[in-house]
């Protein structure tokens, strides 16, 4: 039930995104090809400062990620100008984050932020999160729409299949990459 409601929220956000770029016509084929993964995470309070980073910095390899947490915060996100900000979001709200595949789809207009989880060493409560992770299944081609290409934004990425991006991440070069989509399918 939870995942159904959050998947509906995801679909709404994705529709808004496509509409905002004037390419609503492409949206349904993406939504039809979307597959979802729900994950629960539990973070105990750290015993020492060294163990307070309970999820190291990373980007999600998804199309979109939606996170829901209990009343214990800890998610930190890096902005475009490399500042770390702590996201405080109450249990009645969700965070939507762009994954690497969405960065590719958007011709690098949408930021796929590096994020991490740091638990307060003075805290006494467990943090729980639920994440809904979306992926484009099978051989659905993720392709930059012409509307997203202009002089200021020349085409940056060749068409790709999401699973191939994930397979690339699973290689030595992929894991070391600081710029996953570019290294995988940069023009
Ligand atoms: O628990 C969180 O707030 C973040 C989890 C996360 O970044 C992930 O599962 O990829
Ligand atoms: Fe993440």
Coordinates of N, CA, C and O and ligand atoms in Angstrom, one line a residue:
X1 N 0.8 -1.2 0.0 CA 0.0 0.0 0.0 C 0.9 1.3 0.0 O 0.7 2.2 -0.8
X2 N 1.9 1.2 0.9 CA 2.8 2.4 1.0 C 3.5 2.6 -0.4 O 3.5 3.7 -0.9
X3 N 4.0 1.5 -1.0 CA 4.7 1.7 -2.2 C 3.8 2.1 -3.4 O 4.2 2.9 -4.2
X4 N 2.5 1.7 -3.3 CA 1.6 2.2 -4.3 C 1.4 3.7 -4.3 O 1.4 4.4 -5.3
X5 N 1.2 4.2 -3.1 CA 1.0 5.6 -2.9 C 2.2 6.4 -3.3 O 2.1 7.4 -4.0
X6 N 3.4 5.9 -2.9 CA 4.6 6.6 -3.2 C 4.9 6.5 -4.7 O 5.4 7.5 -5.3
X7 N 4.5 5.4 -5.3 CA 4.7 5.3 -6.8 C 3.8 6.3 -7.5 O 4.2 6.9 -8.5
X8 N 2.6 6.5 -7.0 CA 1.7 7.5 -7.6 C 2.3 8.9 -7.4 O 2.3 9.7 -8.4
X9 N 2.9 9.2 -6.3 CA 3.6 10.4 -6.1 C 4.7 10.6 -7.1 O 4.9 11.6 -7.7
X10 N 5.5 9.5 -7.2 CA 6.6 9.6 -8.2 C 6.1 9.9 -9.6 O 6.7 10.7 -10.3
X11 N 5.0 9.2 -10.0 CA 4.5 9.4 -11.3 C 4.1 10.9 -11.5 O 4.3 11.5 -12.6
X12 N 3.5 11.5 -10.5 CA 3.1 12.9 -10.5 C 4.3 13.8 -10.7 O 4.3 14.7 -11.5
X13 N 5.3 13.5 -9.9 CA 6.5 14.4 -10.0 C 7.2 14.2 -11.4 O 7.6 15.2 -12.0
X14 N 7.2 13.0 -11.9 CA 7.8 12.8 -13.2 C 7.0 13.5 -14.3 O 7.5 14.1 -15.2
X15 N 5.7 13.4 -14.2 CA 4.8 14.1 -15.2 C 5.1 15.6 -15.1 O 5.2 16.3 -16.2
X16 N 5.2 16.2 -13.9 CA 5.5 17.6 -13.8 C 6.8 18.0 -14.4 O 7.0 19.0 -15.1
X17 N 7.8 17.1 -14.2 CA 9.1 17.3 -14.8 C 9.1 17.4 -16.3 O 9.6 18.3 -16.9
X18 N 8.4 16.4 -16.9 CA 8.3 16.3 -18.4 C 7.6 17.5 -18.9 O 8.0 18.2 -19.8
X19 N 6.5 17.9 -18.2 CA 5.7 19.0 -18.6 C 6.5 20.3 -18.5 O 6.4 21.2 -19.4
X20 N 7.3 20.4 -17.5 CA 8.0 21.7 -17.3 C 9.1 21.9 -18.4 O 9.4 23.0 -18.7
X21 N 9.5 20.8 -19.0 CA 10.4 20.9 -20.2 C 9.7 20.9 -21.5 O 10.3 20.9 -22.5
X22 N 8.3 20.9 -21.4 CA 7.5 20.9 -22.7 C 7.6 19.6 -23.5 O 7.4 19.6 -24.7
X23 N 7.8 18.5 -22.8 CA 7.8 17.2 -23.5 C 6.9 16.2 -22.9 O 7.2 15.0 -22.7
X24 N 5.7 16.7 -22.5 CA 4.7 15.8 -21.8 C 4.4 14.6 -22.7 O 4.1 13.5 -22.2
X25 N 4.5 14.8 -24.0 CA 4.1 13.7 -24.9 C 5.0 12.4 -24.8 O 4.6 11.3 -25.1
X26 N 6.3 12.6 -24.2 CA 7.2 11.5 -24.1 C 6.9 10.8 -22.7 O 7.5 9.7 -22.5
X27 N 6.1 11.4 -21.9 CA 6.1 10.9 -20.5 C 5.5 9.5 -20.3 O 6.1 8.7 -19.6
X28 N 4.4 9.2 -20.9 CA 3.7 8.0 -20.7 C 4.6 6.8 -21.0 O 4.6 5.8 -20.3
X29 N 5.4 6.9 -22.0 CA 6.2 5.7 -22.4 C 7.3 5.5 -21.3 O 7.7 4.3 -21.1
X30 N 7.7 6.6 -20.7 CA 8.6 6.4 -19.6 C 7.9 5.8 -18.3 O 8.5 4.8 -17.7
X31 N 6.8 6.3 -18.0 CA 6.1 5.8 -16.8 C 5.7 4.3 -17.0 O 5.8 3.5 -16.1
X32 N 5.3 3.9 -18.3 CA 4.9 2.5 -18.5 C 6.1 1.6 -18.4 O 6.0 0.4 -18.1
X33 N 7.3 2.1 -18.6 CA 8.5 1.3 -18.5 C 9.2 1.4 -17.1 O 10.3 0.9 -16.9
X34 N 8.5 2.0 -16.1 CA 9.2 2.2 -14.8 C 8.9 1.0 -13.9 O 7.8 0.4 -13.9
X35 N 10.0 0.6 -13.3 CA 9.9 -0.5 -12.3 C 10.4 0.1 -10.9 O 11.2 1.0 -10.9
X36 N 9.9 -0.5 -9.8 CA 10.1 0.1 -8.5 C 10.7 -0.9 -7.6 O 10.5 -2.0 -7.6
X37 N 11.6 -0.3 -6.7 CA 12.2 -1.1 -5.7 C 12.0 -0.4 -4.3 O 12.3 0.8 -4.2
X38 N 11.4 -1.1 -3.4 CA 11.2 -0.4 -2.0 C 12.3 -1.0 -1.1 O 12.5 -2.2 -1.0
X39 N 12.9 -0.1 -0.3 CA 13.9 -0.5 0.6 C 13.8 0.2 1.9 O 13.5 1.4 2.0
X40 N 13.9 -0.6 3.0 CA 13.8 -0.1 4.3 C 15.2 0.0 4.9 O 16.0 -0.9 4.7
X41 N 15.5 1.1 5.6 CA 16.8 1.2 6.2 C 16.7 1.6 7.7 O 15.7 2.3 8.1
X42 N 17.6 1.0 8.5 CA 17.5 1.3 9.9 C 18.9 1.8 10.4 O 19.9 1.1 10.0
X43 N 19.0 2.9 11.0 CA 20.3 3.4 11.4 C 20.3 3.6 12.9 O 19.6 4.4 13.5
X44 N 21.1 2.8 13.6 CA 21.3 2.9 15.1 C 22.1 4.2 15.4 O 22.8 4.7 14.6
X45 N 22.0 4.7 16.6 CA 22.8 5.8 17.0 C 24.3 5.4 17.1 O 24.5 4.3 17.6
X46 N 25.2 6.2 16.6 CA 26.6 5.8 16.5 C 27.2 5.9 17.9 O 26.8 6.7 18.8
X47 N 28.2 5.0 18.2 CA 28.8 5.0 19.5 C 30.0 6.0 19.5 O 30.4 6.5 20.5
X48 N 30.6 6.2 18.3 CA 31.8 7.1 18.3 C 31.6 8.0 17.1 O 30.8 7.7 16.1
X49 N 32.4 9.1 17.0 CA 32.4 10.0 15.9 C 32.7 9.3 14.6 O 32.2 9.6 13.5
X50 N 33.7 8.4 14.7 CA 34.2 7.7 13.5 C 33.1 6.9 12.9 O 33.2 6.6 11.7
X51 N 32.1 6.5 13.7 CA 31.1 5.6 13.1 C 29.8 6.4 12.8 O 28.7 5.8 12.5
X52 N 29.9 7.8 12.9 CA 28.6 8.5 12.7 C 28.2 8.6 11.2 O 27.1 8.9 11.0
X53 N 29.2 8.4 10.3 CA 28.8 8.4 8.9 C 28.2 7.0 8.6 O 29.0 6.1 8.3
X54 N 26.9 6.9 8.6 CA 26.3 5.6 8.5 C 26.0 5.2 7.0 O 25.6 4.1 6.7
X55 N 26.1 6.2 6.1 CA 25.9 5.9 4.7 C 26.9 6.9 4.0 O 26.7 8.1 4.0
X56 N 27.9 6.3 3.4 CA 29.0 7.2 2.8 C 28.4 7.9 1.5 O 27.4 7.6 1.0
X57 N 29.1 9.0 1.1 CA 28.7 9.8 0.0 C 28.5 9.0 -1.3 O 29.4 8.2 -1.6
X58 N 27.4 9.2 -2.0 CA 27.2 8.5 -3.2 C 26.1 9.2 -4.0 O 25.4 10.1 -3.4
X59 N 25.9 8.8 -5.3 CA 24.8 9.3 -6.0 C 23.9 8.0 -6.2 O 24.4 6.9 -6.3
X60 N 22.6 8.2 -6.4 CA 21.8 7.1 -6.7 C 21.8 6.7 -8.2 O 22.0 7.6 -9.0
X61 N 21.8 5.4 -8.5 CA 21.9 5.0 -9.8 C 20.5 4.9 -10.5 O 20.3 4.2 -11.5
X62 N 19.5 5.4 -9.8 CA 18.1 5.3 -10.2 C 17.7 6.3 -11.3 O 18.6 7.1 -11.7
X63 N 16.4 6.3 -11.7 CA 15.9 7.5 -12.4 C 15.4 8.5 -11.4 O 15.9 9.6 -11.4
X64 N 14.6 8.1 -10.4 CA 14.2 8.9 -9.3 C 14.3 8.1 -8.0 O 14.2 6.9 -8.0
X65 N 14.4 8.8 -6.9 CA 14.4 8.2 -5.6 C 13.5 9.0 -4.7 O 13.6 10.3 -4.7
X66 N 12.6 8.4 -4.0 CA 11.7 9.1 -3.0 C 12.0 8.6 -1.7 O 12.0 7.3 -1.4
X67 N 12.3 9.5 -0.7 CA 12.7 9.0 0.6 C 11.6 9.5 1.6 O 11.1 10.6 1.5
X68 N 11.4 8.7 2.6 CA 10.5 9.0 3.7 C 11.2 8.6 5.0 O 11.9 7.6 5.0
X69 N 11.2 9.4 6.0 CA 12.0 9.1 7.2 C 11.1 9.3 8.5 O 10.1 9.9 8.4
X70 N 11.5 8.7 9.6 CA 10.9 9.0 10.9 C 11.3 10.4 11.3 O 11.9 11.1 10.5
X71 N 11.2 10.7 12.6 CA 11.4 12.1 13.0 C 12.9 12.3 13.2 O 13.3 13.4 13.7
X72 N 13.8 11.4 12.9 CA 15.2 11.6 13.1 C 15.9 11.9 11.7 O 15.9 11.1 10.8
X73 N 16.5 13.1 11.6 CA 17.1 13.5 10.4 C 18.5 13.0 10.3 O 19.1 12.5 11.3
X74 N 19.2 13.2 9.2 CA 20.6 12.8 9.1 C 21.1 12.9 7.6 O 22.2 12.7 7.4
X75 N 20.1 13.1 6.7 CA 20.5 13.1 5.3 C 21.1 14.4 4.9 O 20.6 15.5 5.2
X76 N 22.3 14.3 4.3 CA 23.0 15.6 3.9 C 23.2 15.5 2.4 O 23.6 14.4 1.9
X77 N 23.0 16.6 1.7 CA 23.0 16.6 0.3 C 24.0 17.7 -0.2 O 24.0 18.8 0.4
X78 N 24.7 17.4 -1.2 CA 25.7 18.4 -1.7 C 25.0 19.2 -2.8 O 24.5 18.6 -3.8
X79 N 25.1 20.5 -2.7 CA 24.5 21.4 -3.7 C 25.5 21.6 -4.9 O 26.6 21.1 -4.9
X80 N 25.0 22.3 -5.9 CA 25.8 22.5 -7.1 C 27.1 23.3 -6.7 O 28.2 23.0 -7.3
X81 N 27.0 24.2 -5.8 CA 28.3 24.9 -5.4 C 29.0 24.2 -4.2 O 29.7 24.8 -3.4
X82 N 28.8 22.9 -4.1 CA 29.6 22.0 -3.3 C 29.4 22.2 -1.8 O 30.2 21.9 -1.0
X83 N 28.3 22.8 -1.4 CA 27.9 23.0 0.0 C 27.1 21.8 0.5 O 26.3 21.3 -0.3
X84 N 27.4 21.3 1.7 CA 26.6 20.2 2.2 C 25.4 20.8 3.0 O 25.7 21.7 3.9
X85 N 24.2 20.4 2.7 CA 23.1 20.9 3.5 C 22.4 19.7 4.1 O 22.3 18.6 3.5
X86 N 21.9 19.9 5.3 CA 21.2 18.9 6.0 C 19.7 19.0 5.7 O 19.1 20.1 5.7
X87 N 19.1 17.9 5.3 CA 17.7 18.0 4.9 C 16.9 17.6 6.1 O 17.0 16.5 6.6
X88 N 16.1 18.6 6.6 CA 15.2 18.3 7.7 C 13.8 18.1 7.1 O 13.3 19.0 6.5
X89 N 13.3 16.9 7.1 CA 11.9 16.8 6.5 C 11.1 15.9 7.5 O 11.4 14.9 7.8
X90 N 10.0 16.5 7.9 CA 9.1 15.9 8.9 C 8.5 14.6 8.3 O 8.4 14.4 7.1
X91 N 8.1 13.7 9.2 CA 7.5 12.4 8.7 C 6.3 12.5 7.8 O 5.9 11.5 7.2
X92 N 5.7 13.7 7.7 CA 4.6 13.9 6.8 C 5.0 14.3 5.4 O 4.2 14.6 4.6
X93 N 6.3 14.3 5.2 CA 6.8 14.8 3.9 C 7.8 13.8 3.2 O 8.2 12.8 3.9
X94 N 8.1 14.0 2.0 CA 8.9 13.1 1.2 C 10.0 14.0 0.5 O 9.8 15.1 0.3
X95 N 11.2 13.3 0.3 CA 12.2 14.0 -0.5 C 12.3 13.2 -1.8 O 12.3 12.0 -1.9
X96 N 12.3 14.0 -2.9 CA 12.5 13.4 -4.2 C 13.9 13.8 -4.7 O 14.2 15.0 -4.7
X97 N 14.6 12.8 -5.1 CA 16.0 13.0 -5.5 C 16.2 12.5 -6.9 O 15.7 11.4 -7.2
X98 N 17.0 13.2 -7.8 CA 17.2 12.7 -9.1 C 18.4 11.7 -9.1 O 19.4 11.9 -8.4
X99 N 18.3 10.6 -9.8 CA 19.3 9.6 -9.9 C 20.1 9.9 -11.2 O 19.8 10.7 -12.0
X100 N 21.2 9.1 -11.4 CA 22.1 9.2 -12.6 C 21.3 9.1 -13.9 O 21.6 9.8 -14.8
X101 N 20.3 8.2 -14.0 CA 19.6 8.1 -15.2 C 18.8 9.3 -15.6 O 18.7 9.7 -16.8
X102 N 18.3 10.0 -14.6 CA 17.6 11.2 -14.8 C 18.5 12.4 -15.3 O 18.1 13.2 -16.1
X103 N 19.7 12.3 -14.7 CA 20.7 13.3 -15.2 C 20.9 13.1 -16.7 O 21.0 14.1 -17.5
X104 N 21.1 11.9 -17.1 CA 21.3 11.5 -18.5 C 20.1 12.0 -19.4 O 20.3 12.6 -20.4
X105 N 18.9 11.6 -18.9 CA 17.7 12.0 -19.6 C 17.6 13.5 -19.8 O 17.1 13.9 -20.9
X106 N 18.0 14.2 -18.8 CA 17.8 15.7 -18.8 C 18.9 16.5 -19.5 O 18.9 17.7 -19.5
X107 N 19.8 15.7 -20.2 CA 21.0 16.4 -20.8 C 21.7 17.2 -19.8 O 22.2 18.3 -20.1
X108 N 21.8 16.7 -18.6 CA 22.6 17.3 -17.5 C 22.0 18.6 -16.9 O 22.7 19.4 -16.3
X109 N 20.7 18.8 -17.1 CA 20.1 19.9 -16.5 C 19.7 19.7 -15.1 O 19.6 20.6 -14.3
X110 N 19.3 18.4 -14.8 CA 18.9 18.1 -13.5 C 20.1 17.6 -12.7 O 20.8 16.7 -13.2
X111 N 20.3 18.1 -11.5 CA 21.4 17.7 -10.7 C 21.1 16.4 -10.0 O 20.1 16.2 -9.4
X112 N 22.1 15.5 -10.1 CA 22.0 14.2 -9.4 C 22.9 14.4 -8.2 O 24.1 14.3 -8.3
X113 N 22.4 14.7 -7.0 CA 23.2 15.2 -5.9 C 24.0 14.0 -5.2 O 23.4 12.9 -5.1
X114 N 25.2 14.3 -4.8 CA 25.9 13.4 -3.9 C 25.3 13.6 -2.5 O 25.0 14.7 -2.1
X115 N 25.0 12.5 -1.9 CA 24.4 12.6 -0.5 C 24.9 11.5 0.4 O 25.6 10.5 -0.1
X116 N 24.8 11.7 1.7 CA 25.3 10.8 2.7 C 24.4 10.9 3.9 O 23.5 11.8 4.0
X117 N 24.5 9.9 4.8 CA 23.8 10.0 6.1 C 24.7 10.1 7.2 O 25.6 9.2 7.4
X118 N 24.6 11.1 8.1 CA 25.4 11.2 9.3 C 24.5 11.2 10.5 O 23.5 12.0 10.5
X119 N 24.7 10.3 11.4 CA 23.9 10.3 12.6 C 24.5 11.1 13.7 O 25.7 11.1 13.9
X120 N 23.7 11.8 14.4 CA 24.1 12.6 15.6 C 24.6 11.7 16.7 O 23.9 10.9 17.2
X121 N 25.9 11.9 17.1 CA 26.4 11.0 18.2 C 25.8 11.3 19.5 O 25.9 10.5 20.4
X122 N 25.2 12.5 19.6 CA 24.5 12.8 20.9 C 23.0 12.3 20.9 O 22.3 12.5 21.9
X123 N 22.6 11.9 19.7 CA 21.2 11.4 19.6 C 21.0 10.1 20.3 O 21.9 9.4 20.6
X124 N 19.7 9.8 20.6 CA 19.5 8.5 21.3 C 18.4 7.7 20.6 O 18.1 6.6 21.0
X125 N 18.0 8.2 19.4 CA 16.9 7.4 18.8 C 17.4 6.9 17.4 O 18.2 7.4 16.7
X126 N 16.8 5.8 17.1 CA 17.0 5.1 15.8 C 16.4 5.8 14.6 O 15.3 6.3 14.8
X127 N 17.1 5.9 13.5 CA 16.5 6.6 12.3 C 16.0 5.4 11.4 O 16.7 4.5 11.2
X128 N 14.8 5.6 10.9 CA 14.3 4.7 9.9 C 14.0 5.4 8.7 O 13.4 6.5 8.7
X129 N 14.3 4.8 7.5 CA 13.9 5.4 6.3 C 13.3 4.4 5.4 O 13.6 3.2 5.5
X130 N 12.4 4.8 4.5 CA 11.9 4.0 3.5 C 12.2 4.7 2.2 O 11.9 5.9 2.1
X131 N 12.7 4.0 1.2 CA 13.1 4.6 -0.1 C 12.4 3.9 -1.2 O 12.4 2.6 -1.2
X132 N 11.8 4.6 -2.1 CA 11.3 4.0 -3.3 C 12.2 4.4 -4.4 O 12.4 5.6 -4.7
X133 N 12.8 3.4 -5.1 CA 13.8 3.7 -6.1 C 13.2 3.3 -7.5 O 12.7 2.2 -7.6
X134 N 13.3 4.1 -8.5 CA 12.7 3.8 -9.8 C 13.8 3.5 -10.8 O 14.8 4.2 -10.8
X135 N 13.5 2.6 -11.7 CA 14.4 2.2 -12.8 C 13.6 2.0 -14.1 O 12.4 1.7 -14.0
X136 N 14.2 2.2 -15.2 CA 13.5 2.0 -16.5 C 13.9 0.6 -16.9 O 15.0 0.3 -17.1
X137 N 12.8 -0.2 -17.2 CA 13.1 -1.6 -17.3 C 13.4 -2.1 -18.8 O 13.2 -1.3 -19.7
X138 N 13.9 -3.3 -18.9 CA 14.1 -4.0 -20.2 C 15.0 -3.1 -21.1 O 16.0 -2.6 -20.6
X139 N 14.5 -3.0 -22.3 CA 15.4 -2.3 -23.3 C 14.9 -0.9 -23.6 O 15.2 -0.4 -24.6
X140 N 14.1 -0.4 -22.7 CA 13.6 1.0 -22.8 C 14.8 2.0 -23.0 O 15.8 2.0 -22.2
X141 N 14.8 2.7 -24.1 CA 16.0 3.6 -24.4 C 15.7 4.9 -23.7 O 14.7 5.6 -23.9
X142 N 16.7 5.4 -22.9 CA 16.6 6.7 -22.3 C 17.4 7.6 -23.2 O 18.6 7.4 -23.5
X143 N 16.7 8.7 -23.7 CA 17.2 9.5 -24.8 C 16.9 10.9 -24.5 O 15.8 11.3 -24.1
X144 N 17.9 11.8 -24.7 CA 17.7 13.2 -24.5 C 16.7 13.7 -25.6 O 16.9 13.5 -26.8
X145 N 15.6 14.4 -25.2 CA 14.6 14.9 -26.1 C 15.2 16.1 -26.8 O 16.0 16.9 -26.3
X146 N 14.8 16.3 -28.1 CA 15.4 17.4 -28.9 C 15.1 18.8 -28.2 O 15.9 19.7 -28.3
X147 N 14.0 18.8 -27.5 CA 13.6 20.1 -26.8 C 14.6 20.5 -25.7 O 14.7 21.6 -25.3
X148 N 15.5 19.5 -25.3 CA 16.4 19.8 -24.3 C 17.8 20.1 -24.8 O 18.8 20.2 -24.1
X149 N 17.9 20.1 -26.2 CA 19.2 20.4 -26.8 C 19.1 21.8 -27.5 O 18.2 22.1 -28.2
X150 N 20.0 22.7 -27.2 CA 20.1 23.9 -27.9 C 21.6 24.4 -27.8 O 22.5 23.7 -27.3
X151 N 21.8 25.6 -28.2 CA 23.2 26.1 -28.3 C 23.9 26.1 -26.9 O 25.0 25.8 -26.7
X152 N 23.1 26.5 -25.9 CA 23.6 26.6 -24.6 C 23.7 25.2 -23.9 O 24.5 25.0 -23.0
X153 N 22.9 24.2 -24.4 CA 23.0 22.9 -23.9 C 23.1 21.9 -25.1 O 22.2 21.2 -25.5
X154 N 24.3 21.8 -25.6 CA 24.5 20.8 -26.7 C 24.4 19.4 -26.1 O 24.5 19.2 -24.9
X155 N 24.1 18.5 -27.0 CA 23.8 17.1 -26.6 C 25.0 16.5 -25.8 O 26.2 16.6 -26.3
X156 N 24.8 16.0 -24.6 CA 25.9 15.5 -23.8 C 26.0 14.0 -23.7 O 27.0 13.4 -23.5
X157 N 24.8 13.4 -23.9 CA 24.8 11.9 -23.7 C 24.1 11.2 -24.8 O 23.1 11.6 -25.4
X158 N 24.7 10.0 -25.2 CA 24.1 9.2 -26.2 C 23.0 8.4 -25.6 O 23.0 8.2 -24.4
X159 N 22.0 7.9 -26.4 CA 20.9 7.1 -25.8 C 21.5 5.9 -25.1 O 22.5 5.3 -25.5
X160 N 20.8 5.5 -24.0 CA 21.3 4.4 -23.2 C 20.2 3.6 -22.6 O 19.0 4.1 -22.5
X161 N 20.5 2.4 -22.2 CA 19.5 1.5 -21.5 C 19.9 1.5 -20.0 O 21.1 1.4 -19.7
X162 N 18.9 1.7 -19.1 CA 19.2 1.9 -17.7 C 20.1 0.8 -17.1 O 21.0 1.0 -16.4
X163 N 19.7 -0.5 -17.4 CA 20.4 -1.6 -16.9 C 21.9 -1.6 -17.3 O 22.7 -2.0 -16.5
X164 N 22.1 -1.1 -18.5 CA 23.5 -1.1 -18.9 C 24.3 0.0 -18.1 O 25.5 -0.2 -17.9
X165 N 23.7 1.0 -17.7 CA 24.3 2.0 -16.9 C 24.7 1.4 -15.5 O 25.8 1.6 -15.0
X166 N 23.8 0.6 -15.0 CA 24.0 0.0 -13.7 C 25.1 -1.1 -13.9 O 25.9 -1.2 -13.0
X167 N 25.1 -1.8 -15.0 CA 26.2 -2.8 -15.2 C 27.5 -2.1 -15.3 O 28.5 -2.6 -14.8
X168 N 27.5 -0.9 -15.9 CA 28.8 -0.2 -16.0 C 29.2 0.2 -14.6 O 30.4 0.2 -14.3
X169 N 28.3 0.6 -13.8 CA 28.7 1.0 -12.4 C 29.3 -0.1 -11.7 O 30.1 0.0 -10.8
X170 N 28.9 -1.3 -12.1 CA 29.4 -2.5 -11.4 C 30.8 -3.0 -11.9 O 31.3 -4.0 -11.5
X171 N 31.4 -2.2 -12.8 CA 32.8 -2.5 -13.3 C 33.8 -1.6 -12.5 O 33.4 -0.7 -11.8
X172 N 35.0 -2.0 -12.6 CA 36.1 -1.3 -11.9 C 36.1 0.2 -12.3 O 36.1 1.1 -11.4
X173 N 35.9 0.5 -13.6 CA 36.0 1.9 -14.1 C 34.7 2.6 -13.6 O 34.8 3.8 -13.2
X174 N 33.6 1.9 -13.6 CA 32.3 2.5 -13.2 C 32.4 2.9 -11.7 O 31.9 4.0 -11.3
X175 N 32.9 2.0 -10.9 CA 32.9 2.3 -9.5 C 33.8 3.4 -9.1 O 33.6 4.2 -8.2
X176 N 34.9 3.6 -9.9 CA 35.8 4.7 -9.7 C 35.3 6.0 -10.2 O 35.9 7.1 -9.9
X177 N 34.4 6.0 -11.2 CA 33.9 7.2 -11.9 C 33.3 8.2 -11.0 O 32.6 7.9 -10.1
X178 N 33.7 9.5 -11.2 CA 33.2 10.6 -10.5 C 32.0 11.2 -11.3 O 31.5 12.2 -10.9
X179 N 31.8 10.7 -12.5 CA 30.9 11.3 -13.4 C 30.3 10.2 -14.3 O 30.6 10.0 -15.4
X180 N 29.4 9.4 -13.6 CA 29.0 8.1 -14.1 C 28.4 8.1 -15.5 O 28.9 7.4 -16.4
X181 N 27.4 9.0 -15.7 CA 26.7 9.0 -17.0 C 27.7 9.4 -18.1 O 27.6 8.9 -19.2
X182 N 28.5 10.4 -17.8 CA 29.4 11.0 -18.8 C 30.4 9.9 -19.2 O 30.7 9.7 -20.4
X183 N 30.9 9.2 -18.2 CA 31.9 8.1 -18.6 C 31.3 6.9 -19.3 O 31.9 6.2 -20.0
X184 N 30.0 6.7 -19.0 CA 29.3 5.6 -19.7 C 28.8 5.9 -21.1 O 29.0 5.2 -22.0
X185 N 28.2 7.1 -21.3 CA 27.6 7.4 -22.6 C 27.8 8.8 -23.0 O 27.0 9.3 -23.8
X186 N 28.8 9.5 -22.5 CA 29.1 10.9 -22.9 C 29.3 11.0 -24.4 O 29.9 10.1 -25.0
X187 N 28.9 12.1 -25.0 CA 29.1 12.3 -26.4 C 30.6 12.6 -26.7 O 31.1 13.5 -26.0
Ligands
LIG1 O1 18.4 6.9 4.5 C1 18.6 7.9 3.8 O2 18.1 9.0 4.1 C2 19.3 7.9 2.5 C3 19.4 6.5 1.9 C4 20.1 6.5 0.6 O3 20.8 7.5 0.2 C5 20.0 5.4 -0.3 O4 19.5 4.3 0.1 O5 20.5 5.4 -1.5
LIG2 FE1 21.1 7.4 -1.9

